Coordinates of C-alpha atoms and ligand atoms in Angstrom, one line a residue:
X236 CA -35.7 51.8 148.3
X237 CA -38.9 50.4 150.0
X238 CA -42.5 51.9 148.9
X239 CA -44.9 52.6 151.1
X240 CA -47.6 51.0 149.5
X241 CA -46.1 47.3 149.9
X242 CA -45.2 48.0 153.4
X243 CA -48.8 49.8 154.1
X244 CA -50.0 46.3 153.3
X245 CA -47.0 43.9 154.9
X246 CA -47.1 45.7 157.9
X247 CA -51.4 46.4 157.4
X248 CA -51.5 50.3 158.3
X249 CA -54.1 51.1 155.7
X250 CA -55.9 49.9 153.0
X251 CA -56.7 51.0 149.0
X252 CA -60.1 49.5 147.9
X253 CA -61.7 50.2 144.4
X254 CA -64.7 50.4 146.0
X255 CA -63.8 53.1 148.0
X256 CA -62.3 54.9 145.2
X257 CA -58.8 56.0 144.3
X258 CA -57.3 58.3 146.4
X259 CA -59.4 57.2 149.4
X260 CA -57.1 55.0 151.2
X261 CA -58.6 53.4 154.9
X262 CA -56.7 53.8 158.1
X263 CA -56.8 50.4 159.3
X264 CA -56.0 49.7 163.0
X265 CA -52.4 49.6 163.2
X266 CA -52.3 52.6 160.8
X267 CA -54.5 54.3 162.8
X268 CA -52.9 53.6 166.1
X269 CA -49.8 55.2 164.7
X270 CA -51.7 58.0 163.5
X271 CA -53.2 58.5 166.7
X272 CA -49.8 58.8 168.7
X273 CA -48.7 61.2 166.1
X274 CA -52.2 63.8 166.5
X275 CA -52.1 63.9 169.6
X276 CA -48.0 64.5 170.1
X277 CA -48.4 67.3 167.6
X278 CA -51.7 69.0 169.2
X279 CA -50.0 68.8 172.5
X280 CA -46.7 70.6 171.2
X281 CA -49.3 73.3 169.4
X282 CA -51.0 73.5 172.7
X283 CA -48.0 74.0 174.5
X284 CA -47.3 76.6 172.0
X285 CA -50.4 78.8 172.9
X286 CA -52.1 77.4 169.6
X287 CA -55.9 77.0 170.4
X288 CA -57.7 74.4 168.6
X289 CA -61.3 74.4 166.7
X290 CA -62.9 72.2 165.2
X291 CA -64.5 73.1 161.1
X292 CA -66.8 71.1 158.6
X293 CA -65.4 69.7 155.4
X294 CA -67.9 71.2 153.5
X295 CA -68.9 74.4 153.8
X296 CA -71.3 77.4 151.3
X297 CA -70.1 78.5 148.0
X298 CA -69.9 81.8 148.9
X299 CA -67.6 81.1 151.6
X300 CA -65.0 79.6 148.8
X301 CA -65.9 82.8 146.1
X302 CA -65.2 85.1 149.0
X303 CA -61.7 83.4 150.0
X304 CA -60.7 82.9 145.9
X305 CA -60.5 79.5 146.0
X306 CA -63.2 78.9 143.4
X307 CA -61.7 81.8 141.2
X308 CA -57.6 80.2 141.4
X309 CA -58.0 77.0 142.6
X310 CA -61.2 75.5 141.0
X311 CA -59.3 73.1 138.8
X312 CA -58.3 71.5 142.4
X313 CA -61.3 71.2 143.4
X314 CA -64.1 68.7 143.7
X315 CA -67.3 70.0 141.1
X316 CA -69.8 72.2 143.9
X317 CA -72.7 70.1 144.9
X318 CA -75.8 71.1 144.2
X319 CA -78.8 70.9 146.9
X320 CA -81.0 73.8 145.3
X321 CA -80.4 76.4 143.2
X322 CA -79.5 78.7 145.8
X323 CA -78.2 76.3 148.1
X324 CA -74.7 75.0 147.0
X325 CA -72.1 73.4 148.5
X326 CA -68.3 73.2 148.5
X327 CA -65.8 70.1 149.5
X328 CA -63.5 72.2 151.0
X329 CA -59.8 72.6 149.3
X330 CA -58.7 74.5 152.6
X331 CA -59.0 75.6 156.3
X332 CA -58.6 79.1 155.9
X333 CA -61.8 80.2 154.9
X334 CA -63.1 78.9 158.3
X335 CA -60.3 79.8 160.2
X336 CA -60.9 83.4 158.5
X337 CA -64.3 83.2 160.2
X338 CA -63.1 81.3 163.4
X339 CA -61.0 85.5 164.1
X340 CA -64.1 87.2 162.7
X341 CA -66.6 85.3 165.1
X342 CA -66.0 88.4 167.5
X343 CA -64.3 91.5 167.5
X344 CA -60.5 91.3 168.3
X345 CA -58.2 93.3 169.9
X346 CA -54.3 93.9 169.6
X347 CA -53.9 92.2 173.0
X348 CA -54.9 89.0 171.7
X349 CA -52.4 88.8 169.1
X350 CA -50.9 86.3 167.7
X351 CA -54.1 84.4 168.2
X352 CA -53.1 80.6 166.5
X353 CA -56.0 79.2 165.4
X354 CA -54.9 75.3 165.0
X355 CA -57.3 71.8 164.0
X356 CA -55.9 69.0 162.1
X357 CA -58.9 68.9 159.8
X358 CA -60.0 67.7 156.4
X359 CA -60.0 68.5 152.9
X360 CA -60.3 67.4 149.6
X361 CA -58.6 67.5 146.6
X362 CA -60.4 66.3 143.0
X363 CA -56.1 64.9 142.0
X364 CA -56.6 62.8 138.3
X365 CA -57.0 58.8 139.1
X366 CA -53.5 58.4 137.0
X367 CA -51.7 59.9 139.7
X368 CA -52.7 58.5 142.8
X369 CA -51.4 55.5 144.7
X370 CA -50.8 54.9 148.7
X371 CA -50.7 57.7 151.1
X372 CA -48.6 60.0 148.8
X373 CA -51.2 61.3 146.8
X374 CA -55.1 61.5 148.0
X375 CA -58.4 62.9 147.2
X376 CA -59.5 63.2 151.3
X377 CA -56.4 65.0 153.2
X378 CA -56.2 65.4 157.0
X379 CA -53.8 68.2 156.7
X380 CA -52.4 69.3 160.7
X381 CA -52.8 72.8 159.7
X382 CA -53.1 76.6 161.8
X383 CA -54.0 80.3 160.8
X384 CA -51.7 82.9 162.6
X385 CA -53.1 85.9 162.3
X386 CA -50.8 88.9 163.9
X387 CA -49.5 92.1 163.8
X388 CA -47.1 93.3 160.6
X389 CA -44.3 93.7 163.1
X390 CA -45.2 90.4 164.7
X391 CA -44.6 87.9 161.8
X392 CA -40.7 87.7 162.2
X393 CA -41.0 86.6 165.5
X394 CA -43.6 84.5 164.7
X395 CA -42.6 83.0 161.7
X396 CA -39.1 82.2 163.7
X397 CA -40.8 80.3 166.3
X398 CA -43.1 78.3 163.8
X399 CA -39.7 77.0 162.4
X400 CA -38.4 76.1 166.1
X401 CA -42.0 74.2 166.4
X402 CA -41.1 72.2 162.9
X403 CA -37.7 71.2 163.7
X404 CA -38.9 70.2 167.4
X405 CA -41.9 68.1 165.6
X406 CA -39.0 67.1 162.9
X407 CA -36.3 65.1 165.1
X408 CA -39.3 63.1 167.4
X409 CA -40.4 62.4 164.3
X410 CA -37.3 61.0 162.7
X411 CA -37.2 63.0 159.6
X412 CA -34.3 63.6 158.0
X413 CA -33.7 67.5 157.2
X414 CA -32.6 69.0 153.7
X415 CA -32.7 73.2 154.2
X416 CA -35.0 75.5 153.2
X417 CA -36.8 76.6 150.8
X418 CA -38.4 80.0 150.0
X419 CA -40.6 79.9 147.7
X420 CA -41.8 82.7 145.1
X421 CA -44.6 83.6 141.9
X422 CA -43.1 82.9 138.9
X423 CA -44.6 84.0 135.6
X424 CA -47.6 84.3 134.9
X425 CA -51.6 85.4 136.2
X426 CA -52.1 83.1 138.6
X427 CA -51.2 84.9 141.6
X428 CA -53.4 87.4 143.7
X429 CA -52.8 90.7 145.3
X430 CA -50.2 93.2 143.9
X431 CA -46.1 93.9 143.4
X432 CA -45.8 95.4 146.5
X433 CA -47.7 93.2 148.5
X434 CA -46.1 90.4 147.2
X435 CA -42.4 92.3 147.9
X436 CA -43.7 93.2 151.1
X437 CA -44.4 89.6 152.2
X438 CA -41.1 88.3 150.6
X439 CA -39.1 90.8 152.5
X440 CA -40.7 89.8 155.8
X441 CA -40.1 86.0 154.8
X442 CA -35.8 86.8 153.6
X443 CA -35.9 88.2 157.2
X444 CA -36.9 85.1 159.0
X445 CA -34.8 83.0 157.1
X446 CA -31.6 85.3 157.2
X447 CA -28.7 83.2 158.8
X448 CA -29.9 80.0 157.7
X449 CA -29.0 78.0 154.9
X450 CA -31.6 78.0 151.8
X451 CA -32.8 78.6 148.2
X452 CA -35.4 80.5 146.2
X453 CA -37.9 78.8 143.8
X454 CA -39.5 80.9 141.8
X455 CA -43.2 79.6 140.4
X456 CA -43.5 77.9 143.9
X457 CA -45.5 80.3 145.6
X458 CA -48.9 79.7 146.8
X459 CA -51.8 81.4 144.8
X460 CA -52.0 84.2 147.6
X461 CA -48.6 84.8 149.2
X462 CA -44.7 83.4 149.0
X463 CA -44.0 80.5 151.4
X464 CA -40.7 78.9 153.2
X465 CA -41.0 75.2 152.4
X466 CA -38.9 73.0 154.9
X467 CA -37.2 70.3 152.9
X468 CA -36.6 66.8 153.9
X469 CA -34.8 64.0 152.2
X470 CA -36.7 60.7 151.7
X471 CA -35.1 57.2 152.1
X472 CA -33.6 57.4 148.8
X473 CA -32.5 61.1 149.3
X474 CA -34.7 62.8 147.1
X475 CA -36.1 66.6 148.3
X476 CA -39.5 66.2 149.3
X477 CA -41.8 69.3 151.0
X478 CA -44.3 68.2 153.8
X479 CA -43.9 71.7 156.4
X480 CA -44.8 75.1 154.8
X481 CA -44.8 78.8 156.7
X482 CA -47.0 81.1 154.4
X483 CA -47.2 84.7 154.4
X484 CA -51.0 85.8 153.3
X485 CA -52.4 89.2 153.3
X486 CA -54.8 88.9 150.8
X487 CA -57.4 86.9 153.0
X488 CA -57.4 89.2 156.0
X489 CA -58.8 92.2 153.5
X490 CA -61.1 89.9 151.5
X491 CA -62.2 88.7 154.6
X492 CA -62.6 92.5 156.0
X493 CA -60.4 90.9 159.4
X494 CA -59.3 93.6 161.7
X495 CA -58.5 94.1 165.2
X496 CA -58.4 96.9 167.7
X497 CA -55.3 98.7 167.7
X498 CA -53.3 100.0 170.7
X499 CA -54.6 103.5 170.0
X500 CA -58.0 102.6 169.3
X501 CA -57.9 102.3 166.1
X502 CA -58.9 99.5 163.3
X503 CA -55.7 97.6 161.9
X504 CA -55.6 94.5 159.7
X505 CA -53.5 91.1 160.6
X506 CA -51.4 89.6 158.7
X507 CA -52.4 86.0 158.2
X508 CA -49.8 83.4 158.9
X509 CA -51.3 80.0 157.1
X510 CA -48.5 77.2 158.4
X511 CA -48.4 73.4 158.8
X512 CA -46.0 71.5 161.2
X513 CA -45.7 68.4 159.6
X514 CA -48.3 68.6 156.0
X515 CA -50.9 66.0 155.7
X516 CA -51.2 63.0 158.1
X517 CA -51.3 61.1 154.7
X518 CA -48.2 62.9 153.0
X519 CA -46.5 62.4 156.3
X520 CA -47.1 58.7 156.8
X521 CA -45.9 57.8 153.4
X522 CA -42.8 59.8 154.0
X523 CA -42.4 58.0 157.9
X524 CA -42.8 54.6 156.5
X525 CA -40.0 54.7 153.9
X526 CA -37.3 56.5 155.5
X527 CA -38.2 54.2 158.8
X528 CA -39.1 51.2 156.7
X529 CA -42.0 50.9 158.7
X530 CA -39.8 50.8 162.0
X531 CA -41.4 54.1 163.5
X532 CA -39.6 55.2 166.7
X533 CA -41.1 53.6 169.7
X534 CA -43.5 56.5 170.9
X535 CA -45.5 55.5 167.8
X536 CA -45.1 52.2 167.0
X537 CA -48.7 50.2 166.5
X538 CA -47.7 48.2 168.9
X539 CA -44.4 48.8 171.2
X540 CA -44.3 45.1 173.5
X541 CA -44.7 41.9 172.5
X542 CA -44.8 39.6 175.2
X543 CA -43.5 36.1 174.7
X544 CA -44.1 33.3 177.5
X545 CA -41.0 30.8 176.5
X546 CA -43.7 28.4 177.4
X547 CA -47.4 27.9 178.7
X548 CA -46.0 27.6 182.2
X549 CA -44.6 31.2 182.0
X550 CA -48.0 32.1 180.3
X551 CA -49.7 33.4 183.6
X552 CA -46.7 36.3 184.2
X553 CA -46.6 36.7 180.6
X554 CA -50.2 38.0 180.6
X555 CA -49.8 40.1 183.8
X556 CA -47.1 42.1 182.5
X557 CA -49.0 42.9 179.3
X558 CA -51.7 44.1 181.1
X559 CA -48.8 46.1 183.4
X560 CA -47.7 47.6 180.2
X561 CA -51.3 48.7 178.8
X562 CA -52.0 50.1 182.0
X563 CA -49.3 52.1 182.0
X564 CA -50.4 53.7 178.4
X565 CA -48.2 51.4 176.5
X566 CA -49.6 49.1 173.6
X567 CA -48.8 45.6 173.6
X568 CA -49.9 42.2 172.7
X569 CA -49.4 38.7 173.9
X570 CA -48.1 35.9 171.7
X571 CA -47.9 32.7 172.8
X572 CA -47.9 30.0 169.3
X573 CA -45.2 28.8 167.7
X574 CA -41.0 28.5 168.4
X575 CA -39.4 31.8 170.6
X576 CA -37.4 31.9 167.5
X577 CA -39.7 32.7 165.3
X578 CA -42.0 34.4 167.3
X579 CA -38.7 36.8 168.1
X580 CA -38.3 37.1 164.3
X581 CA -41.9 38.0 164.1
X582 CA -41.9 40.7 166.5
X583 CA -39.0 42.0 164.3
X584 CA -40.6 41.6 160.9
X585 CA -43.3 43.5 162.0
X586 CA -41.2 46.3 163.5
X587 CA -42.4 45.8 167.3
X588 CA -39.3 47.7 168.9
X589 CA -39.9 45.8 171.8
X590 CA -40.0 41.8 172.7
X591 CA -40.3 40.8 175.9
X592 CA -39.1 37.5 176.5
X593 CA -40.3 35.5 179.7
X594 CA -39.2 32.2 180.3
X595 CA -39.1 29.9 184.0
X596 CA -35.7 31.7 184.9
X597 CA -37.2 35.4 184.4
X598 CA -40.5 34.4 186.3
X599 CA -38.7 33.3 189.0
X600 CA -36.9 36.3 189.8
X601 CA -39.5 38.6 188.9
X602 CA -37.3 39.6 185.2
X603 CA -38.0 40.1 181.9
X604 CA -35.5 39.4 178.7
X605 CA -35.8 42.6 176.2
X606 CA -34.7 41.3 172.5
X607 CA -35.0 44.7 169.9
X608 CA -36.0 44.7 166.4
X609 CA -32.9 45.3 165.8
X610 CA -31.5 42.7 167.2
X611 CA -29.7 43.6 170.0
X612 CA -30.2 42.0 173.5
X613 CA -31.1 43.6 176.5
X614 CA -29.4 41.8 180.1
X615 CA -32.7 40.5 182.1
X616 CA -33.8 43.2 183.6
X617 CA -37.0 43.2 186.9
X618 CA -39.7 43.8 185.1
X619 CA -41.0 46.9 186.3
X620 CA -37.6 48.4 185.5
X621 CA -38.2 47.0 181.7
X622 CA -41.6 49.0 181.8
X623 CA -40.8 52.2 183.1
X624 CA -37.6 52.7 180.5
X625 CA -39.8 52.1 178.1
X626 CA -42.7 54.4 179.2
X627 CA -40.0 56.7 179.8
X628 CA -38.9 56.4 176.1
X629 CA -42.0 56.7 174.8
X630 CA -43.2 59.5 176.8
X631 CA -40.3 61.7 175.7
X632 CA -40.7 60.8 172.3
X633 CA -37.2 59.8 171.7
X634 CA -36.0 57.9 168.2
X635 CA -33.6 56.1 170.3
X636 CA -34.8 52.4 171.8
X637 CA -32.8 52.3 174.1
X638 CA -32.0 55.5 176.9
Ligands
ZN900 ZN1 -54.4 78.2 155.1

């Protein structure tokens, strides 16, 4: 079983310093480059989706957080509320959804506009115990790829049907391996909001969605605000692990006073639809790094060419197809020191899907030799051949290296 941790630091995607604290791990740049391919996959597939995106502080009044019950529930979660003046105090944010709450309120709404997806990866901050924490799994600053929902009653099967398309889409380009579902439920206890029949109500509407798939119940899973379907995935060592949820919430909408204009003129309230694609971009990367140990498919790979020159003669044509490669979107690098061997077994240690290998018999004919991390060899192939199958693999995000 590999750990994320060692690999975060083999492989340098990000970096745990005491002095930025525990919990507060730095992106570095291949980390980061990863990360970056992943955002912008998943806004593009919420976009395409008819999710609109915002952008929301961090940090936002206390009132904001007494209004939405987080300070009431979820204080113990939370970072203690700074204190500018006395009637001026501020909260680290736990959550989105008091913003997104004020993202539907920021006009008036009408039925016609429903479901109106209201998406940002954003961030927000957990105050977790220093005993717990360690890599990506567990942090105190999340960047959770998160979206508010907010429909009609009789729109949230239908909605919460296509949200579980959207996570198994986001799932296989990912590479994640799939374990069922999971709805989750209160369990004993006062920590829940709302009442019985809300609750039933919202757990009916959930059994519905999930009616002819396979999954179980979990009772004391629940959020504090509504029952949720977690989508379980296996890690490398096949242990169940959450990082998608769908949650049902209509609590917020009345606290919140949310309404819309109904198709008879009328006020009605939404039902809000809190749900996250693939969890936390922290969560997630811990997850991708061990089941992939650290060989992420192509499409996000920190960097998908290396380009070997056999020799310092080939080093010319070497260099121009690099820059052939960046220019069409790919990122690669040049390397040039050392034996072909071990510059092969270099690429490979450091999970660049890709080598391309140039030596006087490729430059001559205009080729390029593809070696995989893997090992397998690719026949010479022309070299803008070589490019475009892998632009074309990377552009349809495919786990596969080769088509
Ligand atoms: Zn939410």
């Amino acid at each position: 079983m590999v750990d994320h941790r060692r690999l975060g630091r083999e492989l340098e995607l990000f970096h745990a310093d005491p002095l930025s604290g525990a919990g507060l791990p730095i992106w570095l740049p291949a980390g980061a480059a990863a990360r970056h391919s992943v955002e912008e996959y998943v806004r593009e597939l919420e976009r395409r989706a008819g999710y609109q995106h915002v952008y929301s502080p961090p940090l936002g009044k206390r009132e904001l957080f007494e209004l939405s019950g987080h300070l009431g529930y979820f204080a113990d979660d939370m970072f203690p509320v700074l204190r500018l003046s006395a009637d001026d105090e501020f909260v680290l944010r736990p959550a989105l959804c008091p913003h997104h709450a004020l993202v539907y309120r920021a006009r008036g709404r009408s039925y016609r506009e429903l479901p109106l997806r209201i998406a940002e990866l954003g961030g927000m901050y957990r105050s977790e115990r220093s005993g717990v924490l360690g890599g990506l799994s567990r942090v105190r600053a999340i960047s959770l790829n998160d979206a508010h929902n907010f429909c009609a009653v009789g729109q949230v099967g239908a909605e919460v049907a296509e949200i579980l398309d959207l996570i198994q889409v986001a799932h296989a380009a990912l590479g994640v391996r799939p374990a069922g579902f999971r709805l989750s439920l209160r369990g004993p206890g006062e920590k829940y909001l709302g009442d019985d029949e809300m609750w039933q109500h919202a757990e009916n509407l959930l059994r519905d969605a999930l009616s002819g798939l396979p999954y179980v119940e979990a009772a004391g899973e629940a959020a504090f605000y509504g029952p949720k379907i977690d989508i379980q995935i296996l890690d490398g060592a096949g242990r169940e692990s959450t990082i998608s949820t769908i949650q049902l919430d209509f609590d917020k909408p009345a606290r919140f006073d949310l309404s819309y204009t109904d198709s008879s003129g009328g006020r009605s309230r939404p039902v809000m639809v809190h749900r996250s694609l693939v969890g936390s971009m922290e969560r997630l990367f811990a997850y991708l790094i061990e089941v992939h140990s650290g060989a992420f498919p192509a499409w996000y790979a920190p960097v998908q060419v290396q380009v070997l020159p056999v020799g310092p003669e080939q080093l010319d044509a070497a260099e121009a197809f690099r820059r052939d490669c960046v220019r069409a979107g790919l990122r690669a690098e040049l390397v040039g020191d050392g034996s072909l061997g071990a510059r092969v077994r270099g690429a490979a240690q450091r999970r660049v899907p890709y080598a391309a290998v140039l030596g006087a018999r490729e430059v001559s004919s205009g080729q390029v030799a593809l070696r995989l991390r893997d090992g397998r060899a690719v026949e010479p192939m022309a070299a803008p051949d070589a490019l475009r199958m892998i632009a074309g693999i990377v552009a349809a995000h495919s786990v596969e290296l080769l088509p």
